[in-house]
Coordinates of C-alpha atoms in Angstrom, one line a residue:
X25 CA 12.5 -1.5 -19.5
X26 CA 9.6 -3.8 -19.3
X27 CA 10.6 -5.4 -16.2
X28 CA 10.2 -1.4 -14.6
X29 CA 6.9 -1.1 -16.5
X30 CA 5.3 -4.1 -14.7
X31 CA 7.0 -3.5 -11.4
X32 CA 5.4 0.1 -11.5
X33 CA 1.9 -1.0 -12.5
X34 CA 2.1 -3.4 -9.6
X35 CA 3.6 -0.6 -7.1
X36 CA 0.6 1.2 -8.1
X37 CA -1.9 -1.3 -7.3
X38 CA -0.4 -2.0 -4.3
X39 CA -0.8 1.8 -3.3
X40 CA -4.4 1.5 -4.4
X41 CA -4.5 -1.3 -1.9
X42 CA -3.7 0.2 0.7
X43 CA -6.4 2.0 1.4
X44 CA -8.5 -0.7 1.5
X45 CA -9.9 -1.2 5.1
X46 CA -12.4 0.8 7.4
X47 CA -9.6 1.5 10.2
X48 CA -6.1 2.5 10.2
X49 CA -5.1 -1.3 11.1
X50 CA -6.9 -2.4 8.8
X51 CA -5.4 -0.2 6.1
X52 CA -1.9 -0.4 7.1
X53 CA -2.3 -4.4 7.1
X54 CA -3.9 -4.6 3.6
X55 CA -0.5 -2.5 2.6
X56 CA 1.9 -4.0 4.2
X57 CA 0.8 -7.3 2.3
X58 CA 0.7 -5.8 -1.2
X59 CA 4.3 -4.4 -0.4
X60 CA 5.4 -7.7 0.1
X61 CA 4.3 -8.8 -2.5
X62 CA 5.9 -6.5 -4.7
X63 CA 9.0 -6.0 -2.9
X64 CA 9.5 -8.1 0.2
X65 CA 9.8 -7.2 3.3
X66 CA 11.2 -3.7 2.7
X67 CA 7.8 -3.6 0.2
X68 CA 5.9 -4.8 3.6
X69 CA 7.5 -1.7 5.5
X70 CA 6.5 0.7 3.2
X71 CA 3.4 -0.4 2.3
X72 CA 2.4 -0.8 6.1
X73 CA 3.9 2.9 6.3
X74 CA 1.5 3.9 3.5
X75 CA -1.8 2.5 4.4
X76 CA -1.2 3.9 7.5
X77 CA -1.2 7.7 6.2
X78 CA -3.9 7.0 4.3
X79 CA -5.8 5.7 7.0
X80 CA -4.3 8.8 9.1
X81 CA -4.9 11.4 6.3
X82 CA -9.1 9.9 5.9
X83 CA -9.3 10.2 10.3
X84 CA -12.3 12.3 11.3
X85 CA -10.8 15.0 13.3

C-alpha cells in the first residue's frame, strides 16, 4: 500500500513535469525523463507521449 502511495505521488510530479518547456520538444523531453525515472523506459514512452499533448493541447491555433 505504501509502495502505490509513493509511486503515485511521483507519477504525479512527473505529469506536472511534463509541461515544463516553452515548445512541444521541449515538453515532451522534460516528460519522457520524469517517466523514466519513475518507470523506465516504458515511463520514458509515456511521459514523452504526455508532454507532448500538453504541449499540443497549449499550441496557438
Amino acid at each position: 500500500m505504501k509502495r502505490t502511495v509513493i509511486t503515485l505521488v511521483v507519477a504525479t510530479a512527473a505529469l506536472a513535469a511534463a509541461a515544463c518547456g516553452q515548445t512541444i520538444e521541449q515538453r515532451a523531453a522534460t516528460g519522457a525523463i520524469a517517466g523514466a525515472v519513475v518507470a523506465g523506459p516504458v515511463g520514458a514512452a509515456v511521459g514523452g507521449a504526455a508532454g507532448a499533448a500538453v504541449g499540443q493541447a497549449e499550441k496557438p491555433n
